[in-house]
Coordinates of C-alpha atoms in Angstrom, one line a residue:
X1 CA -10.6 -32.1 -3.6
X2 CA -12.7 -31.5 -6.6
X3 CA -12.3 -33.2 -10.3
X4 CA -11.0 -30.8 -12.7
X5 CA -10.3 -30.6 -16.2
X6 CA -8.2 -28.1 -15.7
X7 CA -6.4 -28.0 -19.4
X8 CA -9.9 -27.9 -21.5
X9 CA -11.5 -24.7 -18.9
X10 CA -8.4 -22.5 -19.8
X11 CA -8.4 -23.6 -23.1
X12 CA -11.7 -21.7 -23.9
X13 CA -10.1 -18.1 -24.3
X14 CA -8.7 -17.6 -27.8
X15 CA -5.8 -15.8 -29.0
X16 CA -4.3 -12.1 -28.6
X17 CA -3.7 -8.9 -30.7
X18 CA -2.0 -6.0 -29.8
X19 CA -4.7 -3.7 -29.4
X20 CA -4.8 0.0 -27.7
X21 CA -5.6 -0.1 -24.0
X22 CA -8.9 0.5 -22.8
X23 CA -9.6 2.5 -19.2
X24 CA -12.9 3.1 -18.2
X25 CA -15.1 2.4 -21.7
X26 CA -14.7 1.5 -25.2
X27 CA -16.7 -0.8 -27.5
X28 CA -18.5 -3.3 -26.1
X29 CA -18.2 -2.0 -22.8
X30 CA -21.5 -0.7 -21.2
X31 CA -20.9 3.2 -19.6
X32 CA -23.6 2.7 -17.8
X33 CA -21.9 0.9 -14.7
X34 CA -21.8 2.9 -12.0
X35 CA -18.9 4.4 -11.1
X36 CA -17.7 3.7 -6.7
X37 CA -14.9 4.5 -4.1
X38 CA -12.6 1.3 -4.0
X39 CA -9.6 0.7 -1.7
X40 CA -8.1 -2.3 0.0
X41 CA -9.7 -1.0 3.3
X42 CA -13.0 -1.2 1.8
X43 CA -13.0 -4.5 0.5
X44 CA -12.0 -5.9 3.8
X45 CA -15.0 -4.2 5.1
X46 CA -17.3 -5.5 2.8
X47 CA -15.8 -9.0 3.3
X48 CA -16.3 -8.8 7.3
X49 CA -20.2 -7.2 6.6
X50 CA -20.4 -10.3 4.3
X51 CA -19.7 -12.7 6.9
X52 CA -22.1 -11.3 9.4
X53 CA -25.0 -12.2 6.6
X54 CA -26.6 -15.6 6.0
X55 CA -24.4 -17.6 3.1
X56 CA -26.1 -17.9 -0.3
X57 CA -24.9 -20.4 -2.6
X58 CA -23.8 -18.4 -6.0
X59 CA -26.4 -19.3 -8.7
X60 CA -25.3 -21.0 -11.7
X61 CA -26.3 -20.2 -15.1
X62 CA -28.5 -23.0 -17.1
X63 CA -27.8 -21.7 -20.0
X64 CA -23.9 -22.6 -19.3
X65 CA -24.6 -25.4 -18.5
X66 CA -26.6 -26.6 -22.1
X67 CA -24.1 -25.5 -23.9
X68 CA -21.5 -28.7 -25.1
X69 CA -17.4 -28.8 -25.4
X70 CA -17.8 -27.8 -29.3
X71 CA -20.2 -25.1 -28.5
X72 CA -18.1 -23.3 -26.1
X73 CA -14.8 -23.7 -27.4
X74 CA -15.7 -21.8 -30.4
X75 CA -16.8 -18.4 -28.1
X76 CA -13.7 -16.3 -27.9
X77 CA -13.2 -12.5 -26.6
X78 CA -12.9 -9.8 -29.1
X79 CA -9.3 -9.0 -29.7
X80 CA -10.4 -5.3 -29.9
X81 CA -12.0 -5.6 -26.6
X82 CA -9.4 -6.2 -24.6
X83 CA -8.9 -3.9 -21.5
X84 CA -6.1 -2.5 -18.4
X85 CA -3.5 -3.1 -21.2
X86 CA -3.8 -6.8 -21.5
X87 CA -6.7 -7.9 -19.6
X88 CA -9.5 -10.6 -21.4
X89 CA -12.5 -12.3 -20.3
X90 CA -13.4 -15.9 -20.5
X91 CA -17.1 -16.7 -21.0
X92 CA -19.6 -19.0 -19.2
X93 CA -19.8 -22.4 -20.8
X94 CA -20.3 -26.1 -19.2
X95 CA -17.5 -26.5 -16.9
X96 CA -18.0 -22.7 -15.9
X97 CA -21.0 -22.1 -15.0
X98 CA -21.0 -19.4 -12.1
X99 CA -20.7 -16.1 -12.9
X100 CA -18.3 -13.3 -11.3
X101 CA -18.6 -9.6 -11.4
X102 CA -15.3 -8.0 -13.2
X103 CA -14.5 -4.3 -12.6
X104 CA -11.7 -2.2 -13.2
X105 CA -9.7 0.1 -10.7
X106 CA -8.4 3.8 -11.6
X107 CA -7.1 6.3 -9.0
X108 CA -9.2 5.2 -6.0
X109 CA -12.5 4.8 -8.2
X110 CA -14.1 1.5 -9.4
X111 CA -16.3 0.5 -12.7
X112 CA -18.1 -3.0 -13.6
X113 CA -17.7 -4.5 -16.9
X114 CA -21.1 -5.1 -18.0
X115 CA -21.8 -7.5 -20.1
X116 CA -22.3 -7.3 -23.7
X117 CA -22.5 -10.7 -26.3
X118 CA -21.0 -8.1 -29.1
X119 CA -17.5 -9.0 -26.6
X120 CA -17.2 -11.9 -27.7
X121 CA -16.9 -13.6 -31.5
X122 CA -17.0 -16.7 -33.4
X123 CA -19.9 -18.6 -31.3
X124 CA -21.7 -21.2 -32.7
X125 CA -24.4 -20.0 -30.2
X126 CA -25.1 -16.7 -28.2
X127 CA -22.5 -16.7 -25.2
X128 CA -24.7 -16.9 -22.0
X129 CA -24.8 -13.4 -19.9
X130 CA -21.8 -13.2 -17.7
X131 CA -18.4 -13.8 -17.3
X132 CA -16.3 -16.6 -16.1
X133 CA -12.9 -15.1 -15.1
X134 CA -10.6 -13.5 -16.6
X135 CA -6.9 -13.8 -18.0
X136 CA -3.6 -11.2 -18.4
X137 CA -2.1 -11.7 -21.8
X138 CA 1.6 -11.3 -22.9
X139 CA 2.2 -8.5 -25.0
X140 CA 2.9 -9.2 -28.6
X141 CA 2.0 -12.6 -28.1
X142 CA -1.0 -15.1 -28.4
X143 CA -0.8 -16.6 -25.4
X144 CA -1.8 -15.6 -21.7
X145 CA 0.4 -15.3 -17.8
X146 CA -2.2 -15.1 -15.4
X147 CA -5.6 -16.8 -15.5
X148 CA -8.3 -17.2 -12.5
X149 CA -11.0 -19.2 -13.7
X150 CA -13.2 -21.2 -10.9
X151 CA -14.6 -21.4 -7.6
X152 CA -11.1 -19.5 -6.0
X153 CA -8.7 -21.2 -8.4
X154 CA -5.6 -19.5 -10.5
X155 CA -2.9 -20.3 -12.1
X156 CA 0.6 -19.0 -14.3
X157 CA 2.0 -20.2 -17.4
X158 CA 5.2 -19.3 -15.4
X159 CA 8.5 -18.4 -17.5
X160 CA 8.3 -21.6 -19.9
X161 CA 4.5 -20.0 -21.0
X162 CA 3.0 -23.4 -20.4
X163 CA 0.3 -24.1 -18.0
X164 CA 0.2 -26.8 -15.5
X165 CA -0.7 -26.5 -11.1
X166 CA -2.7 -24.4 -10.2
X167 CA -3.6 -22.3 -7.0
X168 CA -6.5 -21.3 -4.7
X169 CA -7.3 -18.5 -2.8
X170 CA -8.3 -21.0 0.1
X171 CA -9.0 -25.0 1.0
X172 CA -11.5 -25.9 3.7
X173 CA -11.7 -29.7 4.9
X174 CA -10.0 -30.9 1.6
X175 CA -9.3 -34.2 2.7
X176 CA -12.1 -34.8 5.1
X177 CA -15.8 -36.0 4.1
X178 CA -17.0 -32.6 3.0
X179 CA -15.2 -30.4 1.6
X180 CA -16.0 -27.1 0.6
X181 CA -15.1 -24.8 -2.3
X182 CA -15.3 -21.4 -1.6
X183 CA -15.7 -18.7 -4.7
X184 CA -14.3 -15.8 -5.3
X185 CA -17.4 -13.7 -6.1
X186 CA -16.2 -10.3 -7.6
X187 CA -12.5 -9.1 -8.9
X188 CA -11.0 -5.2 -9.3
X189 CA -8.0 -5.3 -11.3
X190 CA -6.2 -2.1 -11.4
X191 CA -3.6 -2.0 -14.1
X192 CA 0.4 -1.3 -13.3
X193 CA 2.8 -1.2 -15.9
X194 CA 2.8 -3.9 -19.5
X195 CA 3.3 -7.0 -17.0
X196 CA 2.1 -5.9 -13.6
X197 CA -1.5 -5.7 -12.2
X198 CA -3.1 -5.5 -8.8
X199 CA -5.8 -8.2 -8.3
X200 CA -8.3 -8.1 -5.5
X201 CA -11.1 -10.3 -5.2
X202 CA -13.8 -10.5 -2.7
X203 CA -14.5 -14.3 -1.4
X204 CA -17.5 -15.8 -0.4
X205 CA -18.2 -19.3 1.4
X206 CA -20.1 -21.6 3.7
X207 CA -17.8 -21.4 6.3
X208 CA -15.9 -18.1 5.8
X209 CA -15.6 -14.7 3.5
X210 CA -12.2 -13.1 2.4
X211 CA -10.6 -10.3 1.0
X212 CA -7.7 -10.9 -1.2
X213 CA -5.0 -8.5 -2.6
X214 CA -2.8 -10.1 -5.4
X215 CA 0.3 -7.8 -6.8
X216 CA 1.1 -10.0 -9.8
X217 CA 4.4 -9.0 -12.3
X218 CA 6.1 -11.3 -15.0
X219 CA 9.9 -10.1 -14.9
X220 CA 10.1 -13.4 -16.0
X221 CA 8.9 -15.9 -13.7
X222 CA 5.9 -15.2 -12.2
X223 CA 5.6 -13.4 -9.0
X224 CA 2.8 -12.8 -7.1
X225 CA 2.4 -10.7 -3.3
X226 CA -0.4 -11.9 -1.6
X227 CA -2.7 -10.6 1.1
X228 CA -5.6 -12.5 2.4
X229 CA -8.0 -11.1 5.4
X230 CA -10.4 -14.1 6.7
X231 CA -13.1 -13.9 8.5
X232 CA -15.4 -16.7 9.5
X233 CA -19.0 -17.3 9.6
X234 CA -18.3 -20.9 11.7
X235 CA -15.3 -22.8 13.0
X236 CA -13.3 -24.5 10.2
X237 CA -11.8 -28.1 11.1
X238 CA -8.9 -28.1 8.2
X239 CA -7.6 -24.4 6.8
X240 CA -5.5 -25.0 4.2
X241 CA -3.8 -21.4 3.4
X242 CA -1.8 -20.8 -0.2
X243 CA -3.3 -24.3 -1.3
X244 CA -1.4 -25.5 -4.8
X245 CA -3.4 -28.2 -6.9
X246 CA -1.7 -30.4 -9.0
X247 CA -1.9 -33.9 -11.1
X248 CA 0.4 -36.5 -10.5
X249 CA -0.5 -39.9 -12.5
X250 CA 2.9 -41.9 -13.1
X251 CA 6.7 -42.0 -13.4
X252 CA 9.4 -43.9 -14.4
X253 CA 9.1 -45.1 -11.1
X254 CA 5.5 -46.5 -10.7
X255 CA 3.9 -46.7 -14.4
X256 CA 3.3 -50.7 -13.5
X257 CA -0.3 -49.2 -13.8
X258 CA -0.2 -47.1 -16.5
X259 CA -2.1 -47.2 -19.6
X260 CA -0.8 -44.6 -21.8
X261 CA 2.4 -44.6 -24.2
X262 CA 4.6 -41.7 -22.7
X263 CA 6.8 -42.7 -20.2
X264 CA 5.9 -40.1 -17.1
X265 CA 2.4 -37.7 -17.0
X266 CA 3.1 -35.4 -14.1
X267 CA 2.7 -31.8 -13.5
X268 CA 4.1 -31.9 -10.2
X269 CA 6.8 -34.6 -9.3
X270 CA 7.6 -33.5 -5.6
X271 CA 6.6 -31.5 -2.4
X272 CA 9.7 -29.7 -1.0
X273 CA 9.6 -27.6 2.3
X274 CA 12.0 -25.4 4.4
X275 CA 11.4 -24.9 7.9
X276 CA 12.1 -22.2 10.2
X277 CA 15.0 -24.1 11.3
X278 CA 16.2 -24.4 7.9
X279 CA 16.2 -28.0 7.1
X280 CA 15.1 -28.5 3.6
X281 CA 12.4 -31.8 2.8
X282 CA 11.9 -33.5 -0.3
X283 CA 8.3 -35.8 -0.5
X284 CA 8.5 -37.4 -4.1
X285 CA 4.7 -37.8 -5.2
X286 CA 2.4 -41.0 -5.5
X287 CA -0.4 -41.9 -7.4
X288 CA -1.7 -43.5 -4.0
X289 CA -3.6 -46.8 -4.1
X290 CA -6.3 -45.3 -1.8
X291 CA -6.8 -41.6 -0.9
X292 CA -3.6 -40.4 1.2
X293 CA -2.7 -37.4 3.8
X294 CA 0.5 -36.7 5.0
X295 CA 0.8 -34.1 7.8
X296 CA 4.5 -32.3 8.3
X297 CA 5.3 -29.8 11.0
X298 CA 6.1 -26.6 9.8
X299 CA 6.0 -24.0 13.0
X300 CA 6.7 -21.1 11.3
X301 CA 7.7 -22.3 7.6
X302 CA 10.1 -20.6 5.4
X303 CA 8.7 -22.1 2.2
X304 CA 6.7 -25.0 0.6
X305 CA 5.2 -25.7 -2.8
X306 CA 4.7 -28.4 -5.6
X307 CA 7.9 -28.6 -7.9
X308 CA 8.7 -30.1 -10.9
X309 CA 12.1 -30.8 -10.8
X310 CA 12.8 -33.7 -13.6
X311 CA 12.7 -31.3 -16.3
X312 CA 14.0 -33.9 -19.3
X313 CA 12.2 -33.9 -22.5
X314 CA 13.0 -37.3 -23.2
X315 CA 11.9 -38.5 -19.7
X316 CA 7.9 -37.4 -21.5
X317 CA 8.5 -37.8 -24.8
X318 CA 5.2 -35.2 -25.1
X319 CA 5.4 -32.5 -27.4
X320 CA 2.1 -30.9 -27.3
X321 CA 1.8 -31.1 -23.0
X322 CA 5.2 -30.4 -22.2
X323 CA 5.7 -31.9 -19.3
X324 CA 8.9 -30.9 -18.9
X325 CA 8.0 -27.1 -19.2
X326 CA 5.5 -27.2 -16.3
X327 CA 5.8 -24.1 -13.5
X328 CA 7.3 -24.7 -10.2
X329 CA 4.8 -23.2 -7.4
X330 CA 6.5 -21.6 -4.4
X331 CA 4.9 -20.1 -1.2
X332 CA 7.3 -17.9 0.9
X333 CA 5.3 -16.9 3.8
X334 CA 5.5 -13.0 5.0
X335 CA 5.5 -12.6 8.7
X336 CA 5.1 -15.5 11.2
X337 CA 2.4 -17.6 10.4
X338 CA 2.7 -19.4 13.8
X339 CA 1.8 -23.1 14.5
X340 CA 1.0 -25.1 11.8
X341 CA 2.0 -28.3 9.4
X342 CA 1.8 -28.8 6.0
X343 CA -0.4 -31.0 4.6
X344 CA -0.3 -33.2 1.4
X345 CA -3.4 -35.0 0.0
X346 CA -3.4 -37.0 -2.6
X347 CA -5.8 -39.7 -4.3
X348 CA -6.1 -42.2 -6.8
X349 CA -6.1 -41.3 -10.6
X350 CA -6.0 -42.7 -14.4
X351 CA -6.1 -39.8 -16.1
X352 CA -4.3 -36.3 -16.6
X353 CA -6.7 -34.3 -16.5
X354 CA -7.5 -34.8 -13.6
X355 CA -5.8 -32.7 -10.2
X356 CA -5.3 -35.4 -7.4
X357 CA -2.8 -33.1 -5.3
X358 CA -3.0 -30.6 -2.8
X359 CA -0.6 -29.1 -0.5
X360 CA -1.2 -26.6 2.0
X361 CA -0.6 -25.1 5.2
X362 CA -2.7 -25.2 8.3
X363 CA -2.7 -23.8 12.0
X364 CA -2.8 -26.2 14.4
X365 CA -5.3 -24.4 16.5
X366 CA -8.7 -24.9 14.0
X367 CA -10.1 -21.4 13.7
X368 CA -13.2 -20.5 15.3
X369 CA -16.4 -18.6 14.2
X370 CA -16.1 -14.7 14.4
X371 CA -12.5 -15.2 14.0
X372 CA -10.5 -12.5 11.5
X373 CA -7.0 -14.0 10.2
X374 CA -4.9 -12.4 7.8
X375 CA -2.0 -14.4 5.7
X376 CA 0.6 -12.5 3.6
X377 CA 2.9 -14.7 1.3
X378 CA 4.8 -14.5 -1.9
X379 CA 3.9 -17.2 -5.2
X380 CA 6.7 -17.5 -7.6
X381 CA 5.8 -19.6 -10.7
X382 CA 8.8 -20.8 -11.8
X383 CA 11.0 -23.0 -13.6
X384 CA 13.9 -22.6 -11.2
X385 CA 13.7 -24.4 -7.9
X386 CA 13.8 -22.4 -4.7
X387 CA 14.0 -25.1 -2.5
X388 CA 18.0 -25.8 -3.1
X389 CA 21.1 -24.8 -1.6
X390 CA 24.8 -25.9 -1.9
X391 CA 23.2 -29.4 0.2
X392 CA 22.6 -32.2 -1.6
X393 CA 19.3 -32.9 -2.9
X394 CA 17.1 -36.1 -4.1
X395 CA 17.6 -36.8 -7.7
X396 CA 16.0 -40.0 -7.7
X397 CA 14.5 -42.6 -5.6
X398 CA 13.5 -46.1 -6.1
X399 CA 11.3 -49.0 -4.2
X400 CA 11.7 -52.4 -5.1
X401 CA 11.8 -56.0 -3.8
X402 CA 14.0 -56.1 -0.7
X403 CA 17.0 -58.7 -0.6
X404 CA 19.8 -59.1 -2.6
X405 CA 20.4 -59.1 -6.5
X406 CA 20.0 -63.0 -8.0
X407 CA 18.8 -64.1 -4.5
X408 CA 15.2 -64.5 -3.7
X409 CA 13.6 -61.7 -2.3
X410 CA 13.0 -61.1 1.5
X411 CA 9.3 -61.7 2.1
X412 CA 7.4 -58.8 3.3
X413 CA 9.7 -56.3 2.8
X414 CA 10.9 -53.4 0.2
X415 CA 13.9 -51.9 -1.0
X416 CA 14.8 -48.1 -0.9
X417 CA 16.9 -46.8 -3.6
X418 CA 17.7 -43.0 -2.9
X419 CA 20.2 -40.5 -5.1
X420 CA 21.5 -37.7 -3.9
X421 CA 23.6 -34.6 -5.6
X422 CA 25.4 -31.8 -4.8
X423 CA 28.2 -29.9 -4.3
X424 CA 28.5 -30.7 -0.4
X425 CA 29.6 -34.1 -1.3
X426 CA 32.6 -32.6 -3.8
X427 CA 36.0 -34.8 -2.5
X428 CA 34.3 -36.7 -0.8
X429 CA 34.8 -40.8 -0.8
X430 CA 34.2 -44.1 1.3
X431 CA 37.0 -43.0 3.4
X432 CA 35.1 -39.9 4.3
X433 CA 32.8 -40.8 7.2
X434 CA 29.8 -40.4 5.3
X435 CA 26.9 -41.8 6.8
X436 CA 23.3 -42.1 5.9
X437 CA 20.3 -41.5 9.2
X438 CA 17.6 -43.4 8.6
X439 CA 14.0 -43.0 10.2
X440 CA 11.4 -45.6 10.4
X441 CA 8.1 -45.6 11.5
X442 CA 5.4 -48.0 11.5
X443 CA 8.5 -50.7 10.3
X444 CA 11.7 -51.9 10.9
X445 CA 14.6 -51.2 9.2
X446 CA 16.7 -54.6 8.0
X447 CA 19.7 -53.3 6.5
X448 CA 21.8 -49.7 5.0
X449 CA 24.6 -49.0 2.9
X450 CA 25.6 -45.8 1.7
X451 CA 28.3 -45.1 -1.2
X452 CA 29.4 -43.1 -3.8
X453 CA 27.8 -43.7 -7.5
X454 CA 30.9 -44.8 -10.1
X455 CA 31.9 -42.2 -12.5
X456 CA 29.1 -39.9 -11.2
X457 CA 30.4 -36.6 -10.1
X458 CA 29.4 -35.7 -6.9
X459 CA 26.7 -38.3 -6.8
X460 CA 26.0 -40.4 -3.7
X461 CA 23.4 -43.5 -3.4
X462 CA 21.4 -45.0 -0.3
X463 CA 19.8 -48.3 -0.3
X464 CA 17.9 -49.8 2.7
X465 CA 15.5 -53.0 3.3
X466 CA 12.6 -51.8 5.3
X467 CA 9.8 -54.2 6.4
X468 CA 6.3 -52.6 8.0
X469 CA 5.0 -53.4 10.5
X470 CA 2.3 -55.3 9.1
X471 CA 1.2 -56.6 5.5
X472 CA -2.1 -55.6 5.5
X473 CA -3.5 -54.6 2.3
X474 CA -5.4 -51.3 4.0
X475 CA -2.6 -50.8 6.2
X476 CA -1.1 -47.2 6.4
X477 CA 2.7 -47.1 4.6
X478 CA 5.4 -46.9 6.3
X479 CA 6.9 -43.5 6.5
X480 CA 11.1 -43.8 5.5
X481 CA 13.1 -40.7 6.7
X482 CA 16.5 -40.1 5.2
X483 CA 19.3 -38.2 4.8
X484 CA 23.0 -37.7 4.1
X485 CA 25.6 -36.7 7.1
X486 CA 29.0 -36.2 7.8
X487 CA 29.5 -36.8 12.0
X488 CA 26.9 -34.3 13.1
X489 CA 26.4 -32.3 10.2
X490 CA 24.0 -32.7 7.7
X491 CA 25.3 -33.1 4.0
X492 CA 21.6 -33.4 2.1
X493 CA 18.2 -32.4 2.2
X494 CA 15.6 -34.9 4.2
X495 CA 13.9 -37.7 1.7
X496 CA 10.1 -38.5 3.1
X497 CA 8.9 -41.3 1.2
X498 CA 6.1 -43.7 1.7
X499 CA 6.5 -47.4 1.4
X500 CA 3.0 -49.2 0.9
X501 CA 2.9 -53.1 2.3
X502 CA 3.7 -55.3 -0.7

């Protein structure tokens, strides 16, 4: 998964005024671009002509690339030049080098944006020809709800307006020895009402081409209705569909490491998942001691994404960040995706600005070249969490030296500490036949207990000692499985949690 600085590439922009809407031209913009037929239809054409042709790597502009932080920080869009209502674009500076053709959609017909260096202000040097992305802004404020900026990367300020995870159109091989990072090549944005627009983009990569449709509104939270069309140049060993990015460098939990002041830097603190069965999964992140992939099965998935769900002030103490504002990213898939898992890759970081998470979903049959697939789904950037019901959930969970309290600790093995809430445990006590299942594998599991917390409302605690299998130092974790039941029912969501050897 690549490196990026995600905060200082979105950062480049500048501000908003509430200017008249543009359509076709106005000043700055070039009436010179040819005016074309566009339609969904045809873009999936041209993506499936595309992938029938030779792959050539985009070229990157040189003169992006000279240009320093300082430099291109000071290059913002014209206020008066903003287009489709809301719509401005981010130059090419270090850190966005490639550029991407930008046209707008109205009634069927299609016009490029053609660059002009009188769009932009404030430059300590001529902007370099070409744009970067683009980004929607909210009316009547100075700040932006939609931004796609890089290789096929986007990302909402969600309904807190702060920025955090991010998305991609697709993932190919993240987690394997090459990955590869597909573009998105060219965008049409057709313009709906003040906070509605539809995206499409045409995608362009080693292994595959797309077409991508994204109906994006801001009633609020963020929702976006995708439609991706695939088609592949060569077989693909790991697909990741609706990948979401995020950075996960410490908690409360595990800043033994950590060098900075604040106690938690996270964007993401958890992966939850629904499957078509309906149980409901809870994977608390790591900052892994090595890089990490966990695979879950998820035949026909209701829902997955990267949540924040610790949303304290006082738990960052970070006032400019907020990491207690960050977006919740959820994918609902539309139709039946089929056979799959979800996957979760992580690696080692020690620094924020730096993403170090991916989640996805892959088939489990790898596609094969000449292949067309097609992938609806729904993104909601949000600061609710759609993963909960009336079931408990994980509010907390803990690792520690097993054994115990004031006795020495059992060698070779951990402790698990795990919370639960929710209103399926209301009235109930010890007496109630509550139970906690326990899944180990790789390890053995020592000893349980499972009670209610004092003067906690609702609030139940399990603590096991689990010992792996062996203590290696490169030896994989051992994976915990737990949750809360009543006889055969289920009273919680399931906690997947990793426990390293010691």
């Amino acid at each position: 998964m690549r490196n990026l600085s995600r905060r200082d590439l979105i950062s480049t922009g500048g501000g908003v005024a509430l200017v008249p809407a543009l359509t076709w031209a106005g000043p700055g913009l070039s009436q010179n671009g040819a005016e074309t037929p566009f339609s969904w239809a045809l873009l999936q054409q041209r993506a499936a002509a595309l992938a029938k042709r030779r792959y050539q790597p985009p070229r990157e502009s040189e003169a992006a690339k000279a240009l320093d932080f300082d430099a291109m920080g000071s290059i913002r869009y014209r206020p008066d030049r903003t287009v489709a209502g809301g719509i401005r674009l981010f130059p090419l500076g270090n850190g966005a080098v490639t550029p991407v053709a930008i046209n707008l959609v109205e009634k069927g017909r299609s016009r490029p944006i053609v660059f002009s260096p009188d769009l932009f202000e404030g430059g300590k040097v001529s902007p370099p020809p070409g744009f970067a992305g683009f980004r929607a802004m909210e009316p009547g404020r100075e700040s932006d709800w939609l931004a796609f900026l890089g290789a096929s990367y986007f990302r909402s300020a969600g309904s807190q307006d702060q920025y955090g995870l991010s998305a991609r159109g697709i993932a190919v091989d993240t987690g394997l020895a090459r990955e590869q990072f597909p573009n998105f090549t060219e965008f049409w944005i057709e313009r709906g009402d003040d906070k509605s627009y539809s995206i499409y983009a045409l995608l362009d990569g080693e292994s595959l081409t797309g077409a991508y449709r994204f109906v994006s509104s801001h009633p609020g939270a963020v929702v976006q209705d995708v439609s991706s069309v695939l088609f592949l140049r060569r077989a693909v060993e790991r697909l990741g569909i609706a990948p979401v990015t995020s950075m996960f460098w410490y908690d409360d939990r595990t800043r033994r490491g950590a060098t900075d002041w604040r106690p938690e830097i996270h964007d993401s603190d958890g992966l939850a998942l629904i499957s078509r069965e309906g149980e409901r999964v809870w994977r608390p992140l790591r900052n892994p001691p090595q890089p990490a992939t966990d695979s879950f099965a998820a035949d026909a998935v209701r829902g997955f994404g990267l949540l924040q769900r610790d949303r304290r002030f006082d738990h960052y103490q970070d006032d400019g960040a907020f990491y207690d504002r960050r977006p919740n990213l959820w994918v609902e898939p539309r139709g039946d995706w089929g056979q799959g898992r979800v996957m979760l890759y992580a690696f080692p970081t020690d620094s924020e600005t730096v993403d170090n998470v991916v989640a996805f979903w892959t088939p489990t049959n790898a596609p094969r070249a000449g292949q067309r697939l097609q992938f609806d789904y729904r993104l909601r950037w949000t600061s609710e969490d759609p993963s909960l019901d009336r079931a408990a959930h994980v509010v907390d969970s803990w690792i520690g030296a097993a054994g115990r309290p004031g006795l020495p600790a059992l060698a070779g093995a951990s402790k698990l500490v795990a919370d639960f809430v929710g209103d399926s445990l209301a009235g109930l006590d010890r007496e109630s036949g509550v139970t906690a299942e326990i899944g180990v594998t790789r390890g053995k599991l020592l000893n349980s207990a499972v009670y209610p917390v004092v003067g906690q409302r609702n609030h139940w605690r399990v603590v096991a000692d689990i010992r792996p299998d062996t203590a290696a130092a490169n030896a994989p974790p051992v994976d915990v499985r737990v949750y809360l039941k009543r006889g055969g029912a289920a009273l919680s969501e399931t906690l997947l949690v990793p426990i390293y050897p010691a």
